[in-house]
Short mmCIF file of C-alpha atoms and ligand atoms in Angstrom, two decimals:
data_model
loop_
_atom_site.label_atom_id
_atom_site.label_comp_id
_atom_site.label_asym_id
_atom_site.label_seq_id
_atom_site.Cartn_x
_atom_site.Cartn_y
_atom_site.Cartn_z
CA MET W 67 0.00 0.00 0.00
CA SER W 68 1.77 3.17 -1.12
CA THR W 69 1.78 6.18 1.13
CA TRP W 70 1.56 9.83 0.17
CA PHE W 71 3.17 12.92 1.74
CA THR W 72 0.95 15.99 1.60
CA GLU W 73 2.12 19.56 2.28
CA LYS W 74 -0.77 21.90 3.03
CA GLN W 75 0.41 25.12 1.36
CA THR W 76 -2.66 26.97 2.71
CA ASP W 77 -5.60 25.81 4.84
CA ASN W 78 -7.44 25.03 1.61
CA PHE W 79 -4.75 23.91 -0.82
CA GLY W 80 -1.71 21.63 -0.97
CA ILE W 81 0.46 19.26 -2.97
CA THR W 82 0.91 15.53 -2.53
CA ALA W 83 3.73 13.17 -3.49
CA LYS W 84 3.82 9.35 -3.61
CA VAL W 85 6.33 8.05 -1.04
CA ASN W 86 8.29 4.81 -1.52
CA ARG W 87 9.70 4.92 2.02
CA SER W 88 10.64 7.21 4.89
CA LEU W 89 14.43 7.18 5.13
CA HIS W 90 14.68 9.05 8.43
CA LYS W 91 12.33 10.87 10.78
CA GLU W 92 13.11 12.73 14.03
CA LYS W 93 12.17 15.73 16.15
CA THR W 94 15.34 17.83 16.35
CA GLU W 95 16.00 20.58 18.86
CA PHE W 96 14.41 23.04 16.40
CA GLN W 97 11.96 21.23 14.12
CA ASP W 98 10.44 18.01 12.78
CA LEU W 99 12.83 16.56 10.20
CA GLU W 100 11.94 13.84 7.70
CA MET W 101 13.84 12.51 4.71
CA LEU W 102 11.48 10.83 2.22
CA GLN W 103 12.22 8.70 -0.85
CA THR W 104 9.52 9.82 -3.29
CA GLU W 105 8.50 8.34 -6.65
CA GLU W 106 8.40 11.60 -8.61
CA TRP W 107 11.00 13.88 -6.96
CA GLY W 108 13.66 11.48 -5.63
CA ASN W 109 14.80 12.02 -2.05
CA MET W 110 13.05 14.93 -0.38
CA LEU W 111 13.94 16.89 2.79
CA VAL W 112 10.87 17.93 4.79
CA LEU W 113 10.98 20.26 7.81
CA ASP W 114 7.85 20.87 9.88
CA ASP W 115 5.80 19.21 7.09
CA MET W 116 7.11 21.65 4.47
CA VAL W 117 9.17 20.62 1.44
CA MET W 118 12.68 22.10 1.73
CA THR W 119 14.38 20.49 -1.23
CA THR W 120 14.13 17.53 -3.59
CA GLU W 121 16.77 15.83 -5.74
CA LYS W 122 14.77 16.50 -8.95
CA ASP W 123 14.01 20.27 -8.78
CA GLU W 124 16.57 21.64 -6.25
CA PHE W 125 18.84 23.02 -8.99
CA VAL W 126 16.36 25.80 -9.83
CA TYR W 127 16.29 27.32 -6.35
CA HIS W 128 19.99 26.84 -5.61
CA GLU W 129 21.20 28.22 -8.96
CA MET W 130 18.91 31.27 -8.82
CA LEU W 131 19.73 32.12 -5.19
CA ALA W 132 23.50 31.89 -5.87
CA HIS W 133 24.30 33.04 -9.40
CA ILE W 134 22.18 36.20 -9.65
CA PRO W 135 24.05 37.99 -6.81
CA LEU W 136 27.44 36.37 -7.59
CA PHE W 137 27.42 37.62 -11.21
CA THR W 138 26.06 41.00 -10.09
CA HIS W 139 29.13 41.52 -7.86
CA PRO W 140 32.34 42.13 -9.92
CA SER W 141 34.52 39.88 -7.74
CA PRO W 142 32.87 38.13 -4.80
CA LYS W 143 35.56 36.63 -2.52
CA LYS W 144 33.85 36.04 0.83
CA VAL W 145 30.27 34.73 0.86
CA LEU W 146 27.91 33.90 3.73
CA VAL W 147 24.92 31.53 3.51
CA VAL W 148 22.44 31.76 6.40
CA GLY W 149 20.48 28.52 6.69
CA GLY W 150 21.03 26.32 3.64
CA GLY W 151 22.08 23.23 5.66
CA ASP W 152 21.26 20.97 2.68
CA GLY W 153 24.39 22.38 1.03
CA GLY W 154 22.82 23.22 -2.35
CA VAL W 155 23.61 26.93 -2.38
CA ILE W 156 27.19 26.29 -1.28
CA ARG W 157 27.60 23.88 -4.23
CA GLU W 158 26.64 26.69 -6.62
CA VAL W 159 28.76 29.34 -4.81
CA LEU W 160 31.87 27.18 -5.26
CA LYS W 161 31.40 27.30 -9.06
CA HIS W 162 32.69 30.91 -8.94
CA ASP W 163 36.50 30.97 -9.10
CA SER W 164 36.68 34.36 -7.35
CA VAL W 165 35.19 32.85 -4.16
CA GLU W 166 37.96 32.23 -1.61
CA LYS W 167 35.72 31.57 1.42
CA ALA W 168 32.12 30.35 1.75
CA VAL W 169 30.71 30.39 5.28
CA LEU W 170 27.55 28.41 6.05
CA VAL W 171 25.67 29.18 9.31
CA GLU W 172 22.92 26.61 9.83
CA ILE W 173 21.05 26.46 13.15
CA ASP W 174 20.20 22.73 12.97
CA GLY W 175 23.19 20.38 12.68
CA LYS W 176 20.86 17.45 11.95
CA VAL W 177 19.86 19.04 8.64
CA ILE W 178 23.51 19.02 7.56
CA GLU W 179 24.11 15.49 8.86
CA TYR W 180 21.11 13.87 7.09
CA SER W 181 21.55 15.92 3.92
CA LYS W 182 25.08 14.54 3.59
CA GLN W 183 23.70 11.02 4.08
CA TYR W 184 20.56 11.12 1.91
CA LEU W 185 21.17 14.07 -0.50
CA PRO W 186 24.80 13.58 -1.61
CA SER W 187 24.18 15.29 -4.99
CA ILE W 188 23.18 18.43 -3.05
CA ALA W 189 25.36 18.34 0.08
CA GLY W 190 28.43 16.79 -1.54
CA THR W 191 30.65 19.91 -1.59
CA LEU W 192 30.35 20.84 2.11
CA GLU W 193 33.77 19.29 2.73
CA ASP W 194 35.46 21.61 0.18
CA PRO W 195 38.45 23.43 1.81
CA ARG W 196 36.93 26.82 0.92
CA VAL W 197 33.83 26.02 3.02
CA ASP W 198 33.48 26.90 6.72
CA VAL W 199 30.42 25.13 8.18
CA GLN W 200 29.16 26.62 11.46
CA VAL W 201 26.18 25.31 13.42
CA GLY W 202 24.50 28.33 14.99
CA ASP W 203 21.86 31.05 14.75
CA GLY W 204 22.32 33.16 11.64
CA PHE W 205 20.75 36.13 13.41
CA MET W 206 23.52 36.12 16.03
CA HIS W 207 26.26 35.52 13.45
CA ILE W 208 25.10 38.63 11.59
CA ALA W 209 24.92 40.62 14.83
CA ASN W 210 28.59 39.79 15.46
CA SER W 211 29.85 40.53 11.91
CA GLU W 212 31.06 43.88 10.51
CA ARG W 213 32.28 44.75 6.94
CA GLU W 214 33.16 41.09 6.38
CA TYR W 215 31.22 39.72 3.41
CA ASP W 216 30.85 40.54 -0.29
CA VAL W 217 27.59 38.62 -0.66
CA ILE W 218 25.14 37.33 1.98
CA MET W 219 22.45 34.80 0.97
CA VAL W 220 19.53 33.96 3.25
CA ASP W 221 18.40 30.41 2.47
CA SER W 222 16.06 29.99 5.40
CA THR W 223 12.80 28.21 6.11
CA GLU W 224 9.61 30.27 6.07
CA PRO W 225 9.22 32.87 8.87
CA VAL W 226 8.30 30.26 11.48
CA GLY W 227 10.19 28.92 14.50
CA PRO W 228 13.95 29.69 14.42
CA ALA W 229 13.58 31.65 11.15
CA VAL W 230 11.15 34.33 12.35
CA ASN W 231 13.97 36.81 13.05
CA LEU W 232 15.42 36.31 9.59
CA PHE W 233 12.57 38.30 7.99
CA THR W 234 12.88 41.43 10.15
CA LYS W 235 14.11 44.94 9.34
CA GLY W 236 16.63 44.64 12.15
CA PHE W 237 18.13 41.57 10.45
CA TYR W 238 18.47 43.36 7.10
CA GLU W 239 20.11 46.32 8.85
CA GLY W 240 22.49 43.88 10.52
CA ILE W 241 23.26 42.36 7.12
CA ALA W 242 24.04 45.83 5.70
CA LYS W 243 26.59 46.25 8.53
CA ALA W 244 28.06 42.76 7.99
CA LEU W 245 28.54 43.48 4.27
CA LYS W 246 31.49 45.39 2.81
CA GLU W 247 30.77 48.85 1.34
CA ASP W 248 29.84 47.34 -2.07
CA GLY W 249 28.07 44.25 -0.69
CA ILE W 250 24.94 42.44 -1.83
CA LEU W 251 22.13 40.71 0.08
CA VAL W 252 19.73 38.16 -1.41
CA ALA W 253 16.97 36.36 0.48
CA GLN W 254 14.37 33.78 -0.49
CA THR W 255 11.04 35.60 0.01
CA ASP W 256 8.46 32.92 -0.59
CA ASN W 257 5.58 33.07 -3.11
CA PRO W 258 3.30 35.92 -4.29
CA TRP W 259 0.10 33.80 -4.41
CA PHE W 260 -0.06 32.93 -0.70
CA LYS W 261 2.52 35.27 0.91
CA ALA W 262 1.94 38.64 -0.78
CA ASP W 263 2.07 40.54 2.55
CA LEU W 264 5.44 39.02 3.44
CA ILE W 265 6.96 40.06 0.09
CA ARG W 266 5.49 43.57 0.37
CA GLN W 267 6.91 43.97 3.91
CA VAL W 268 10.35 42.55 3.12
CA CYS W 269 10.63 44.79 0.04
CA ALA W 270 9.72 47.87 2.06
CA ASP W 271 12.25 46.98 4.78
CA VAL W 272 15.08 46.21 2.33
CA LYS W 273 14.35 49.45 0.43
CA GLU W 274 14.87 51.41 3.65
CA THR W 275 18.24 49.71 4.16
CA PHE W 276 19.76 49.34 0.68
CA PRO W 277 19.93 51.91 -2.19
CA ILE W 278 19.10 49.22 -4.77
CA THR W 279 16.24 46.74 -4.10
CA LYS W 280 15.06 44.30 -6.75
CA VAL W 281 12.87 41.19 -6.83
CA TYR W 282 13.24 38.26 -9.21
CA THR W 283 11.35 35.00 -9.67
CA ALA W 284 11.82 31.35 -10.57
CA ASN W 285 9.59 28.34 -11.13
CA ILE W 286 10.02 25.68 -8.40
CA PRO W 287 7.38 22.95 -8.80
CA THR W 288 7.50 21.53 -5.24
CA TYR W 289 7.36 24.94 -3.52
CA PRO W 290 4.05 26.63 -2.60
CA SER W 291 2.31 27.84 -5.78
CA GLY W 292 5.40 26.92 -7.86
CA LEU W 293 6.24 30.65 -8.37
CA TRP W 294 9.06 31.71 -5.99
CA THR W 295 10.55 35.13 -5.27
CA PHE W 296 13.97 36.31 -4.22
CA THR W 297 14.61 39.83 -2.90
CA MET W 298 17.95 41.50 -3.44
CA GLY W 299 19.41 44.50 -1.62
CA SER W 300 22.54 46.00 -3.14
CA LYS W 301 24.73 48.90 -2.04
CA ILE W 302 26.25 49.74 -5.47
CA TYR W 303 25.74 47.09 -8.17
CA ASP W 304 22.45 46.87 -10.09
CA PRO W 305 21.59 43.22 -10.96
CA THR W 306 19.80 44.38 -14.12
CA GLN W 307 22.92 46.23 -15.35
CA VAL W 308 25.54 43.43 -15.37
CA PRO W 309 28.18 43.91 -18.12
CA ALA W 310 28.06 41.00 -20.64
CA GLU W 311 31.75 40.16 -20.17
CA ARG W 312 31.09 39.40 -16.49
CA PHE W 313 29.14 36.22 -17.31
CA THR W 314 31.60 33.31 -17.29
CA ASP W 315 30.71 29.78 -18.31
CA ILE W 316 29.50 27.72 -15.36
CA ASP W 317 27.70 24.39 -15.36
CA THR W 318 23.99 25.02 -14.74
CA LYS W 319 20.61 23.46 -15.63
CA TYR W 320 18.29 26.48 -15.07
CA TYR W 321 20.33 29.68 -14.75
CA THR W 322 21.57 31.45 -17.92
CA ASP W 323 22.73 35.03 -18.48
CA GLU W 324 19.57 35.71 -20.52
CA LEU W 325 17.42 34.34 -17.70
CA HIS W 326 19.39 36.49 -15.26
CA ALA W 327 17.92 39.58 -16.93
CA ALA W 328 14.50 38.05 -17.66
CA SER W 329 13.93 36.92 -14.07
CA PHE W 330 13.60 40.58 -12.99
CA VAL W 331 10.73 41.14 -15.43
CA LEU W 332 7.81 40.57 -13.08
CA PRO W 333 4.15 39.81 -13.69
CA LYS W 334 2.09 42.90 -12.76
CA PHE W 335 0.56 41.44 -9.58
CA VAL W 336 4.10 40.65 -8.33
CA LYS W 337 5.55 44.00 -9.48
CA ASP W 338 2.77 45.78 -7.56
CA LEU W 339 4.02 44.12 -4.35
CA THR W 340 7.45 45.66 -4.80
CA GLU W 341 6.31 49.26 -5.30
N1 LIG R 1462 15.03 26.34 0.30
C1 LIG R 1462 14.25 26.12 1.44
C2 LIG R 1462 13.06 27.04 1.45
O1 LIG R 1462 13.04 27.99 0.66
O2 LIG R 1462 12.13 26.79 2.19
C3 LIG R 1462 15.13 26.30 2.66
C4 LIG R 1462 16.07 25.21 2.75
S1 LIG R 1462 17.23 25.28 4.04
C5 LIG R 1462 17.25 23.63 4.45
C6 LIG R 1462 16.47 26.10 5.39
C7 LIG R 1462 17.31 26.02 6.64
O3 LIG R 1462 17.23 27.22 7.43
C8 LIG R 1462 16.85 24.89 7.60
O4 LIG R 1462 17.80 23.87 7.59
C9 LIG R 1462 16.73 25.58 8.97
O5 LIG R 1462 17.22 24.79 10.02
C10 LIG R 1462 17.59 26.83 8.74
N2 LIG R 1462 17.33 27.93 9.67
C11 LIG R 1462 16.13 28.35 10.14
N3 LIG R 1462 16.30 29.37 11.01
C12 LIG R 1462 17.65 29.60 11.09
C13 LIG R 1462 18.45 30.54 11.80
N4 LIG R 1462 17.91 31.43 12.63
N5 LIG R 1462 19.79 30.52 11.60
C14 LIG R 1462 20.36 29.62 10.75
N6 LIG R 1462 19.65 28.67 10.06
C15 LIG R 1462 18.31 28.69 10.22
#
């Protein structure tokens, strides 16, 4: 008898996936963690009954969170990822030769541990010598950092539990202080169909903290509504004005330099949230 995992994306709507078997399930210090082997999406990491990443569609999210800011910055050397314990963003960051140091601050060590075990195609580069994995609260790491990073990426869960603070104006102000004078912030900001208020609020807060604020989108089938947004705050560099010669060849399956530009062209109902 096959079982199905269902994520309720709203009280009235959700998605469901056929499960071959549950590979691991535990209540960690911070959240419910389950690793599922699914028929359609391969192995899937679920936290608090929400899909975090799957082997089949993870490349979209990880490539778009990493490459848009890293090609916008002329020479990113030191990068911070807040959250991201599955290792997918780090994998993409390491594709940029200019990167000398990639720091990952993940609050839940179990996410890293079981991602290495059950998601090797995603977590496989966490042992790279350029990577510094720290288990801790990203909010505190930011509070203790000053003029240190070229690019900071917030790959957190939704604003629930340990991630609530990661969607506050105070956090974005802390990030501006932790960034060098020409630094760039990018954060996953959920979907415009069910979380319009969150996107509107984050945009307003980032606009008050960074001279350049832009939103871009990507299609992620296993995420709520399938249409995902990312909000960028930049001190100097405009992500829609990247010189063509900056785009070097990297191995990707979703991201391209044309898509880089196109992803900032927003449907009207999304654009309205950013104004
Ligand atoms: N891509 C997914 C999404 O958009 O929903 C997020 C994936 S990643 C696994 C999210 C990670 O953020 C989780 O492993 C969670 O433990 C971590 N996290 C949540 N709050 C955090 C905090 N305050 N500091 C550091 N990591 C945090």
